[in-house]
Amino acid sequence: MNIDNREKLTKKLSLREKIGQLIVVRTTGYIFDHQIRYPAWEATQSQLKKWLQELNLGGVILLGGSCAEIAYRTQQLQSWAKTPLLIAADIEEGVGQRFTGATWFPPPMALSKIALDNLSLAQKYAQDMGNITAKEALAIGINWILAPITDVNNNPDNPVINVRSFGDNPQVVSDLATSFIKGCQSYPVLTTAKHFPGHGDTTTDSHLHLPQVNHNLERLGEIELLPFQQAITEGVDSIMTAHLLVSAFDGINPATLSFSILTQLLREKMNFSGLIVTDALIMGGVAKYATQEEIAVKAIQAGADILLMPENPEVAVNSIEKAIHDGILSEARIDQSLTRIIEAKSKLSFQMPHIDIISPPEARSTVNEILVKSMSYGGQFPMKAKDKGINLVVVQDLLNCDFLHRQTPAITIPESYGYQTQIFDQRNLHLAQYDDQDILLQAFIRGNPFLGNGGLTDSAKVFYEKLLKLDRVVGIVIYGSPYILDWFLPRLKKNTPWVFTYGQMSEAQELTCQYLFNLSTDHDIKKGDFL
């Protein structure tokens, strides 16, 4: 179907097919049903094919798999669809963040660190990041990038935005987010500013519960809304809503379901003409607020164009159709969103994937430069080899740490210096056995969805306090959150060597271990940036 023939397409679709275009469902990037990791959210192949063909769904969001699998999968999905699909992914840190083989960047907050000394360089890296992400996304058939995050993370206790943000300065966040958008605009893909009207100053994860933001209008305009307004000026294609209760705008409805926020504020006052997409509707921040039938209808009433991950797309379609028949919604309202969706799809390329351009040397070089320029260290180097030491590796969730395996540098390099590995997550640190041995502590801690805690748990703090008082920690590496480093530094002895990096991937591990053990390197990392 020729997506450019917009008026004809609108008239050709039945009411249910029009409604279907407003819905994006999640699916696995893996090829086979037995590889599905989240069956509550990811349909089987036969179910998904039925939904695409019978409901005429507007798109899918992918998670999991290699680049080669995704390249096959996107073509498979497009072949099943009656109307060309939006194929989306949460790739805030590059395609490699979600799909193995592609370029994986450090989290955006690393660029805010660089911006402290050199804003123009940070903007260049942000634009490069957008450019590489867009190029690699298209290479595997993804045409909708759910990035950049334009939330201002001015709350260190934020469990879900955290290092995913470009920092705590509204203007720097604006500058870096718009640079990322510029980079993406070199390719026919869609970009997304999220999470409107601003999820940065919360201590609650909206994946689990409904956060509240109680700032006044003046403060919201100066901090939370500024990056979104500048993203709109830059031509961002879509804006994702946040499941937040923002009392200054609407003291009753979450932003996702609020007419005053999505239509009166975003559409009318801020003059945004692109796509408004909800955050995932299975998230606790909205799913606990109303039934799935009510959520689907209220989101459309509020002004959303696309419903992302409703609990059941058939229920969503049926609910919206019934609301139209009952006079609660109108078909003209559906046509408004459909027109925006068709307009967005007309910008896209639906060509065959070309995975041979994935992760070129220049992209890996950019990753390395960002890692180096955002890293810091202190104490007395090098850390010495031991006949018998412990490499104590701590993660947030042992079952969800794709950045570690038997041959990653955080494991292999310390072991080559006599530090034998023990791996724990924060919930079972009390089981660590270290006797009188020296310890290299490596902590992989950062904010992420569904964890409910972006920092150290109370039990972990007790463990670390006890450990540090025993004077057995001979080195420490923090991967992820600078807020974790801020907690550790006052508790470290003056000469204890430490290294911090925003990244958690293998490249970050190799760089930190190189500095820790004084291995050969040509990089220039600033000492004591956090002291």
Coordinates of C-alpha atoms in Angstrom, one line a residue:
M1 CA 0.0 0.0 0.0
N2 CA 1.3 3.4 -0.9
I3 CA 1.5 5.3 2.3
D4 CA 1.6 8.7 0.5
N5 CA -2.0 8.3 -0.7
R6 CA -3.2 9.6 2.6
E7 CA -6.8 10.7 1.9
K8 CA -7.5 7.5 0.0
L9 CA -6.1 5.4 2.8
T10 CA -8.3 7.2 5.4
K11 CA -11.5 6.7 3.4
K12 CA -10.6 3.0 2.6
L13 CA -10.3 1.9 6.2
S14 CA -13.3 0.7 8.3
L15 CA -13.8 2.3 11.7
R16 CA -12.2 -0.7 13.4
E17 CA -9.2 -0.5 11.1
K18 CA -8.8 3.2 11.8
I19 CA -8.8 2.5 15.5
G20 CA -6.3 -0.3 15.0
Q21 CA -3.9 2.2 13.5
L22 CA -3.8 4.0 16.9
I23 CA -2.5 1.0 18.7
V24 CA 1.1 -0.2 19.1
V25 CA 1.8 -3.5 20.8
R26 CA 4.9 -5.1 22.2
T27 CA 6.5 -8.1 20.7
T28 CA 9.7 -10.1 21.1
G29 CA 12.6 -9.6 18.8
Y30 CA 13.3 -13.3 18.9
I31 CA 12.0 -15.5 16.1
F32 CA 10.3 -18.4 17.8
D33 CA 7.5 -18.5 20.4
H34 CA 9.6 -20.6 22.8
Q35 CA 12.0 -17.7 23.1
I36 CA 9.4 -15.3 24.4
R37 CA 10.6 -13.9 27.7
Y38 CA 7.6 -11.9 28.8
P39 CA 4.5 -13.9 27.8
A40 CA 2.2 -11.5 29.7
W41 CA 3.2 -8.7 27.3
E42 CA 4.4 -10.4 24.2
A43 CA 1.9 -12.3 22.0
T44 CA 2.6 -15.6 20.2
Q45 CA 3.4 -15.4 16.5
S46 CA -0.1 -16.6 15.5
Q47 CA -1.8 -14.1 17.8
L48 CA 0.3 -11.2 16.7
K49 CA -0.3 -12.1 13.0
K50 CA -4.0 -12.2 13.7
W51 CA -4.0 -8.8 15.4
L52 CA -2.0 -7.2 12.6
Q53 CA -4.3 -8.5 9.9
E54 CA -7.7 -8.3 11.6
L55 CA -7.2 -5.2 13.7
N56 CA -4.9 -3.4 11.3
L57 CA -2.6 -2.4 14.2
G58 CA -0.4 0.7 13.6
G59 CA 2.8 -0.6 14.9
V60 CA 4.9 -2.8 17.3
I61 CA 7.6 -2.1 19.8
L62 CA 10.5 -4.6 19.9
L63 CA 12.7 -5.9 22.7
G64 CA 15.3 -8.6 22.7
G65 CA 17.3 -10.4 20.0
S66 CA 20.3 -9.8 17.9
C67 CA 20.6 -7.4 15.0
A68 CA 20.4 -10.2 12.6
E69 CA 17.2 -11.5 14.2
I70 CA 15.6 -8.0 14.3
A71 CA 16.4 -7.5 10.6
Y72 CA 14.5 -10.7 9.8
R73 CA 11.8 -10.0 12.4
T74 CA 11.0 -6.5 11.1
Q75 CA 10.5 -7.7 7.6
Q76 CA 8.4 -10.6 8.8
L77 CA 6.1 -8.2 10.7
Q78 CA 5.8 -5.8 7.8
S79 CA 4.8 -8.7 5.5
W80 CA 2.0 -9.6 7.9
A81 CA 0.7 -6.0 8.2
K82 CA -2.2 -4.6 6.1
T83 CA -0.7 -1.1 6.5
P84 CA 3.0 -0.3 6.8
L85 CA 4.0 -0.5 10.5
L86 CA 5.7 1.9 12.9
I87 CA 8.4 -0.3 14.4
A88 CA 9.6 1.2 17.6
A89 CA 12.3 0.5 20.2
D90 CA 13.5 2.2 23.4
I91 CA 17.0 2.8 22.2
E92 CA 18.0 5.8 24.3
E93 CA 21.6 4.5 24.5
G94 CA 21.9 3.2 20.9
V95 CA 20.6 0.2 19.1
G96 CA 23.1 -2.0 21.0
Q97 CA 21.4 -1.2 24.3
R98 CA 18.5 -3.5 23.2
F99 CA 19.8 -5.6 20.3
T100 CA 23.2 -7.4 20.4
G101 CA 25.8 -6.6 17.8
A102 CA 25.0 -2.9 17.4
T103 CA 26.6 0.2 18.9
W104 CA 25.9 0.7 22.7
F105 CA 26.5 4.2 24.0
P106 CA 27.0 5.2 27.7
P107 CA 23.8 6.6 29.2
P108 CA 23.0 10.2 28.3
M109 CA 24.1 11.6 31.6
A110 CA 27.7 10.9 30.6
L111 CA 27.3 13.8 28.1
S112 CA 26.2 16.2 30.8
K113 CA 29.5 15.4 32.5
I114 CA 31.4 16.4 29.4
A115 CA 29.2 19.5 29.0
L116 CA 30.5 20.8 32.3
D117 CA 33.8 21.5 30.6
N118 CA 32.9 21.6 26.9
L119 CA 29.2 22.0 25.9
S120 CA 29.9 22.2 22.2
L121 CA 31.8 18.9 22.4
A122 CA 29.0 17.3 24.3
Q123 CA 26.5 18.5 21.7
K124 CA 28.7 17.0 19.0
Y125 CA 28.7 13.7 20.7
A126 CA 24.9 13.9 21.2
Q127 CA 24.4 14.6 17.5
D128 CA 26.8 11.7 16.6
M129 CA 24.8 9.5 19.0
G130 CA 21.6 10.4 17.3
N131 CA 23.0 9.9 13.8
I132 CA 24.6 6.5 14.6
T133 CA 21.4 5.3 16.4
A134 CA 19.2 6.4 13.5
K135 CA 21.4 4.8 10.9
E136 CA 21.7 1.5 12.7
A137 CA 18.0 1.4 13.6
L138 CA 17.1 1.7 9.9
A139 CA 19.6 -0.9 9.1
I140 CA 17.6 -3.5 11.0
G141 CA 14.1 -2.2 10.1
I142 CA 13.3 0.0 13.1
N143 CA 11.8 3.3 12.0
W144 CA 10.7 4.9 15.3
I145 CA 13.3 5.8 17.9
L146 CA 11.7 6.3 21.4
A147 CA 14.4 8.8 22.4
P148 CA 15.7 11.2 23.5
I149 CA 14.7 11.5 27.1
T150 CA 14.0 15.2 27.8
D151 CA 13.3 14.8 31.5
V152 CA 15.5 16.9 33.8
N153 CA 16.9 14.6 36.5
N154 CA 17.2 17.1 39.3
N155 CA 16.3 14.5 41.9
P156 CA 19.2 12.1 42.8
D157 CA 16.7 9.6 44.3
N158 CA 14.8 9.2 41.0
P159 CA 14.7 5.5 40.5
V160 CA 13.7 5.3 36.9
I161 CA 15.0 8.4 34.9
N162 CA 18.3 8.8 36.7
V163 CA 21.3 8.4 34.3
R164 CA 18.9 8.0 31.3
S165 CA 18.5 11.8 31.5
F166 CA 20.9 14.3 29.9
G167 CA 21.4 15.8 33.4
D168 CA 20.0 18.2 36.0
N169 CA 20.4 21.5 34.1
P170 CA 17.3 22.3 32.0
Q171 CA 19.2 24.2 29.4
V172 CA 21.9 21.5 29.0
V173 CA 19.2 18.9 28.7
S174 CA 17.6 21.0 26.0
D175 CA 20.8 21.5 24.1
L176 CA 21.8 17.8 24.2
A177 CA 18.4 16.5 23.5
T178 CA 17.9 18.7 20.5
S179 CA 21.4 17.8 19.2
F180 CA 20.4 14.1 19.4
I181 CA 17.3 14.9 17.4
K182 CA 19.3 16.8 14.8
G183 CA 21.5 13.7 14.4
C184 CA 18.6 11.5 13.9
Q185 CA 17.1 13.8 11.3
S186 CA 19.7 12.8 8.7
Y187 CA 17.7 9.6 8.3
P188 CA 14.0 8.9 7.6
V189 CA 13.1 7.8 11.2
L190 CA 10.8 9.3 13.9
T191 CA 12.2 10.7 17.1
T192 CA 10.4 11.0 20.5
A193 CA 10.8 13.4 23.4
K194 CA 9.8 11.8 26.7
H195 CA 8.2 11.7 29.3
F196 CA 5.8 14.7 29.2
P197 CA 5.4 16.9 31.1
G198 CA 8.5 15.8 33.0
H199 CA 9.4 12.8 35.1
G200 CA 12.8 14.0 36.4
D201 CA 11.8 15.2 39.9
T202 CA 10.1 12.1 41.3
T203 CA 11.1 9.4 43.7
T204 CA 8.5 6.9 42.4
D205 CA 8.8 4.6 39.4
S206 CA 5.7 5.0 37.2
H207 CA 6.2 1.4 36.0
L208 CA 5.1 0.5 39.5
H209 CA 3.0 3.3 41.0
L210 CA 1.7 6.8 40.1
P211 CA 4.2 9.5 41.0
Q212 CA 3.1 13.0 42.0
V213 CA 4.6 16.3 41.0
N214 CA 3.5 19.2 43.0
H215 CA 5.5 22.2 41.7
N216 CA 3.8 25.4 40.7
L217 CA 3.4 26.6 37.1
E218 CA 6.3 28.9 37.1
R219 CA 8.7 26.2 38.2
L220 CA 7.3 23.7 35.7
G221 CA 7.8 26.1 32.9
E222 CA 11.4 27.0 33.8
I223 CA 12.6 23.4 34.4
E224 CA 10.3 20.5 33.3
L225 CA 8.8 22.0 30.2
L226 CA 11.8 23.8 28.7
P227 CA 13.4 20.8 27.1
F228 CA 10.1 19.7 25.5
Q229 CA 9.5 23.2 24.1
Q230 CA 12.9 23.3 22.5
A231 CA 12.5 19.7 21.2
I232 CA 9.2 20.9 19.6
T233 CA 11.1 23.8 18.0
E234 CA 13.7 21.4 16.7
G235 CA 11.0 19.4 15.0
V236 CA 10.7 16.3 17.2
D237 CA 8.2 13.9 15.6
S238 CA 6.5 12.6 18.7
I239 CA 6.1 13.2 22.4
M240 CA 5.6 10.4 24.9
T241 CA 3.4 11.0 27.9
A242 CA 4.3 10.3 31.5
H243 CA 2.1 8.5 34.0
L244 CA 2.3 11.3 36.5
L245 CA -0.2 13.3 38.6
V246 CA 0.8 16.9 38.1
S247 CA -1.4 18.9 40.4
A248 CA -0.7 22.3 38.8
F249 CA -2.4 21.1 35.6
D250 CA -4.7 18.4 36.7
G251 CA -5.1 17.1 40.3
I252 CA -7.3 14.2 39.3
N253 CA -6.0 12.5 36.1
P254 CA -2.6 11.1 35.3
A255 CA -1.0 13.2 32.6
T256 CA -1.5 10.3 30.1
L257 CA -5.3 10.6 30.6
S258 CA -5.5 14.4 31.1
F259 CA -7.1 16.7 28.5
S260 CA -5.7 19.7 30.2
I261 CA -2.2 18.4 29.9
L262 CA -2.2 16.7 26.5
T263 CA -4.5 18.9 24.5
Q264 CA -4.7 22.3 26.3
L265 CA -1.0 22.4 27.3
L266 CA 0.9 20.4 24.8
R267 CA -1.2 20.6 21.7
E268 CA -2.6 24.2 22.1
K269 CA -0.3 26.2 24.4
M270 CA 3.0 24.6 23.3
N271 CA 1.8 24.3 19.7
F272 CA 2.9 20.7 19.1
S273 CA 1.4 19.2 15.9
G274 CA 3.2 15.8 15.9
L275 CA 2.2 12.5 17.4
I276 CA 1.3 12.2 21.1
V277 CA 2.0 8.6 22.2
T278 CA 1.2 7.3 25.7
D279 CA 3.8 5.5 27.7
A280 CA 3.1 1.8 28.1
L281 CA -0.4 1.4 29.3
I282 CA 0.4 -1.8 31.3
M283 CA 2.5 0.3 33.7
G284 CA 1.3 0.5 37.3
G285 CA 1.2 4.3 37.2
V286 CA -1.9 4.2 34.9
A287 CA -3.0 0.6 35.0
K288 CA -3.9 0.9 38.7
Y289 CA -5.9 4.1 38.0
A290 CA -8.7 2.6 35.9
T291 CA -9.8 -0.5 33.9
Q292 CA -8.2 -1.2 30.6
E293 CA -11.4 -0.3 28.8
E294 CA -11.6 3.1 30.5
I295 CA -7.9 3.8 30.0
A296 CA -8.1 3.3 26.2
V297 CA -11.1 5.7 25.9
K298 CA -9.7 8.3 28.4
A299 CA -6.3 8.4 26.6
I300 CA -8.0 9.3 23.3
Q301 CA -10.3 11.8 25.0
A302 CA -7.2 13.4 26.5
G303 CA -5.5 13.9 23.2
A304 CA -3.3 10.8 22.7
D305 CA -2.8 9.7 19.1
I306 CA -1.2 6.3 19.8
L307 CA -1.9 3.9 22.7
L308 CA 1.4 2.1 23.5
M309 CA 1.1 -1.4 24.9
P310 CA -2.5 -1.6 26.0
E311 CA -3.1 -4.7 28.1
N312 CA -5.1 -6.3 25.3
P313 CA -5.4 -4.6 21.9
E314 CA -8.7 -6.3 21.1
V315 CA -10.2 -4.9 24.3
A316 CA -8.8 -1.4 23.4
V317 CA -10.3 -1.5 19.9
N318 CA -13.7 -2.7 21.2
S319 CA -13.7 -0.1 23.9
I320 CA -13.0 2.8 21.6
E321 CA -15.5 1.5 19.0
K322 CA -18.2 1.3 21.7
A323 CA -17.4 4.8 22.9
I324 CA -17.9 6.1 19.4
H325 CA -21.3 4.3 19.1
D326 CA -22.3 5.6 22.5
G327 CA -21.4 9.2 21.6
I328 CA -18.5 9.5 24.1
L329 CA -16.0 9.7 21.2
S330 CA -16.4 10.6 17.6
E331 CA -15.1 9.1 14.4
A332 CA -13.8 12.6 13.5
R333 CA -11.6 12.4 16.6
I334 CA -10.1 9.1 15.4
D335 CA -9.6 10.6 12.0
Q336 CA -7.5 13.5 13.5
S337 CA -5.1 11.0 15.1
L338 CA -5.1 8.8 12.0
T339 CA -4.1 11.8 9.8
R340 CA -1.2 12.5 12.1
I341 CA -0.1 8.8 12.0
I342 CA -0.3 8.7 8.2
E343 CA 1.7 11.9 8.0
A344 CA 4.4 10.4 10.2
K345 CA 4.5 7.2 8.3
S346 CA 4.9 9.2 5.0
K347 CA 8.3 10.4 6.3
L348 CA 9.6 6.8 6.8
S349 CA 11.6 4.4 4.7
F350 CA 10.3 0.9 4.4
Q351 CA 13.3 -0.5 2.6
M352 CA 15.0 -3.8 3.2
P353 CA 17.4 -3.9 6.2
H354 CA 21.2 -3.8 5.6
I355 CA 22.9 -5.1 8.7
D356 CA 26.4 -4.9 7.2
I357 CA 26.6 -1.3 8.3
I358 CA 26.1 -2.1 12.0
S359 CA 28.7 -0.9 14.6
P360 CA 31.4 0.5 12.3
P361 CA 34.8 1.4 13.7
E362 CA 33.9 5.1 13.8
A363 CA 30.9 4.4 15.9
R364 CA 32.9 2.3 18.4
S365 CA 35.5 5.1 18.5
T366 CA 32.8 7.6 19.4
V367 CA 31.6 5.3 22.3
N368 CA 35.2 5.1 23.5
E369 CA 35.7 8.8 23.4
I370 CA 32.5 9.5 25.4
L371 CA 33.5 6.9 28.0
V372 CA 37.0 8.3 28.4
K373 CA 35.9 12.0 28.6
S374 CA 33.2 11.2 31.2
M375 CA 35.2 8.9 33.4
S376 CA 37.0 9.9 36.6
Y377 CA 39.3 8.4 39.2
G378 CA 41.1 9.0 42.4
G379 CA 43.4 7.4 45.0
Q380 CA 46.7 5.8 44.6
F381 CA 47.4 3.6 41.5
P382 CA 48.0 1.0 40.4
M383 CA 46.1 -1.6 42.4
K384 CA 48.5 -4.5 43.1
A385 CA 48.2 -8.1 42.1
K386 CA 47.3 -10.6 44.8
D387 CA 48.0 -14.3 45.4
K388 CA 44.5 -14.6 46.8
G389 CA 42.0 -11.7 46.6
I390 CA 38.3 -11.3 45.9
N391 CA 36.7 -9.6 43.0
L392 CA 33.3 -8.7 44.6
V393 CA 30.9 -7.8 41.8
V394 CA 27.5 -6.4 42.8
V395 CA 24.6 -5.9 40.4
Q396 CA 21.0 -4.9 41.0
D397 CA 19.5 -8.0 39.5
L398 CA 21.5 -11.2 38.8
L399 CA 18.8 -12.3 36.3
N400 CA 19.0 -9.1 34.3
C401 CA 22.6 -8.1 33.7
D402 CA 23.4 -8.6 30.1
F403 CA 26.5 -6.6 30.4
L404 CA 28.3 -9.4 32.3
H405 CA 29.3 -12.9 31.3
R406 CA 32.3 -15.1 31.9
Q407 CA 34.6 -13.3 29.4
T408 CA 33.8 -9.7 30.1
P409 CA 36.7 -7.5 31.3
A410 CA 35.3 -6.9 34.7
I411 CA 35.8 -10.6 35.3
T412 CA 38.8 -11.6 33.3
I413 CA 41.2 -8.7 34.0
P414 CA 40.9 -8.9 37.9
E415 CA 41.2 -12.7 37.8
S416 CA 44.5 -12.3 35.8
Y417 CA 45.7 -10.3 38.8
G418 CA 44.7 -12.9 41.4
Y419 CA 41.2 -11.6 42.3
Q420 CA 38.7 -14.5 42.1
T421 CA 35.1 -13.5 41.3
Q422 CA 32.1 -13.5 43.5
I423 CA 28.9 -12.1 42.1
F424 CA 25.9 -10.9 44.2
D425 CA 22.9 -8.7 43.8
Q426 CA 22.0 -6.1 46.4
R427 CA 19.4 -8.4 47.9
N428 CA 21.9 -11.1 49.0
L429 CA 25.1 -9.2 49.7
H430 CA 25.0 -10.6 53.3
L431 CA 26.0 -13.9 51.9
A432 CA 29.4 -12.7 50.6
Q433 CA 32.3 -14.6 52.1
Y434 CA 35.6 -12.6 52.2
D435 CA 37.4 -13.7 55.4
D436 CA 40.7 -11.8 55.7
Q437 CA 41.2 -11.4 51.9
D438 CA 41.7 -8.1 50.1
I439 CA 38.7 -7.1 48.0
L440 CA 38.2 -5.3 44.7
L441 CA 34.6 -4.0 44.8
Q442 CA 32.8 -3.5 41.5
A443 CA 29.3 -2.1 41.7
F444 CA 27.0 -2.0 38.7
I445 CA 24.2 0.3 40.0
R446 CA 22.0 2.8 38.1
G447 CA 18.3 3.7 37.7
N448 CA 16.2 1.4 35.5
P449 CA 12.5 0.7 35.0
F450 CA 10.7 -1.7 37.3
L451 CA 13.5 -1.8 40.0
G452 CA 11.9 0.8 42.2
N453 CA 15.3 1.9 43.5
G454 CA 18.0 3.6 41.5
G455 CA 20.5 3.6 44.3
L456 CA 21.8 1.6 47.2
T457 CA 19.3 -0.4 49.3
D458 CA 19.4 0.1 53.0
S459 CA 20.7 -3.4 53.5
A460 CA 23.5 -2.7 50.9
K461 CA 24.5 0.5 52.7
V462 CA 24.8 -1.5 56.0
F463 CA 27.0 -4.1 54.3
Y464 CA 29.3 -1.5 52.6
E465 CA 29.7 0.5 55.8
K466 CA 30.8 -2.7 57.6
L467 CA 33.1 -3.7 54.7
L468 CA 34.8 -0.4 54.5
K469 CA 35.5 -0.2 58.2
L470 CA 37.3 -3.6 58.0
D471 CA 39.9 -1.9 55.8
R472 CA 39.9 -4.7 53.2
V473 CA 38.7 -2.8 50.2
V474 CA 41.8 -2.2 48.1
G475 CA 40.0 -0.8 45.0
I476 CA 36.5 0.2 43.9
V477 CA 34.8 0.7 40.5
I478 CA 31.4 2.2 40.2
Y479 CA 29.6 1.5 36.9
G480 CA 26.5 3.6 36.2
S481 CA 25.3 6.3 38.7
P482 CA 27.4 9.2 39.9
Y483 CA 25.0 9.4 42.9
I484 CA 26.4 6.0 44.1
L485 CA 29.9 7.3 43.8
D486 CA 28.9 10.4 45.9
W487 CA 27.8 8.0 48.7
F488 CA 31.1 6.0 48.6
L489 CA 33.7 8.7 48.3
P490 CA 33.4 10.2 51.9
R491 CA 33.7 6.7 53.2
L492 CA 36.8 5.7 51.3
K493 CA 40.3 5.9 52.8
K494 CA 42.4 8.7 51.1
N495 CA 44.6 6.4 49.0
T496 CA 42.1 3.8 48.0
P497 CA 42.1 3.7 44.2
W498 CA 38.6 4.2 42.6
V499 CA 37.3 4.6 39.1
F500 CA 33.9 5.8 38.0
T501 CA 32.2 5.3 34.6
Y502 CA 28.7 5.9 33.4
G503 CA 28.8 2.9 31.2
Q504 CA 28.3 -0.7 32.1
M505 CA 29.1 -2.4 28.8
S506 CA 32.4 -4.3 28.1
E507 CA 34.1 -1.2 26.7
A508 CA 33.6 0.6 30.0
Q509 CA 34.8 -2.4 32.0
E510 CA 38.0 -2.6 30.0
L511 CA 38.8 1.1 30.4
T512 CA 38.2 1.1 34.1
C513 CA 40.3 -2.1 34.7
Q514 CA 43.1 -0.7 32.5
Y515 CA 43.3 2.3 34.8
L516 CA 42.9 0.3 38.0
F517 CA 45.8 -2.0 37.2
N518 CA 47.8 0.6 35.2
L519 CA 47.6 -1.3 32.0
S520 CA 48.9 0.3 28.8
T521 CA 46.5 3.0 27.6
D522 CA 46.7 6.3 25.6
H523 CA 43.6 7.8 27.1
D524 CA 43.5 11.0 29.2
I525 CA 41.1 10.7 32.1
K526 CA 40.9 13.5 34.6
K527 CA 41.8 12.6 38.2
G528 CA 39.5 13.4 41.1
D529 CA 36.7 15.0 39.1
F530 CA 34.3 14.1 41.9
L531 CA 36.5 15.1 44.9

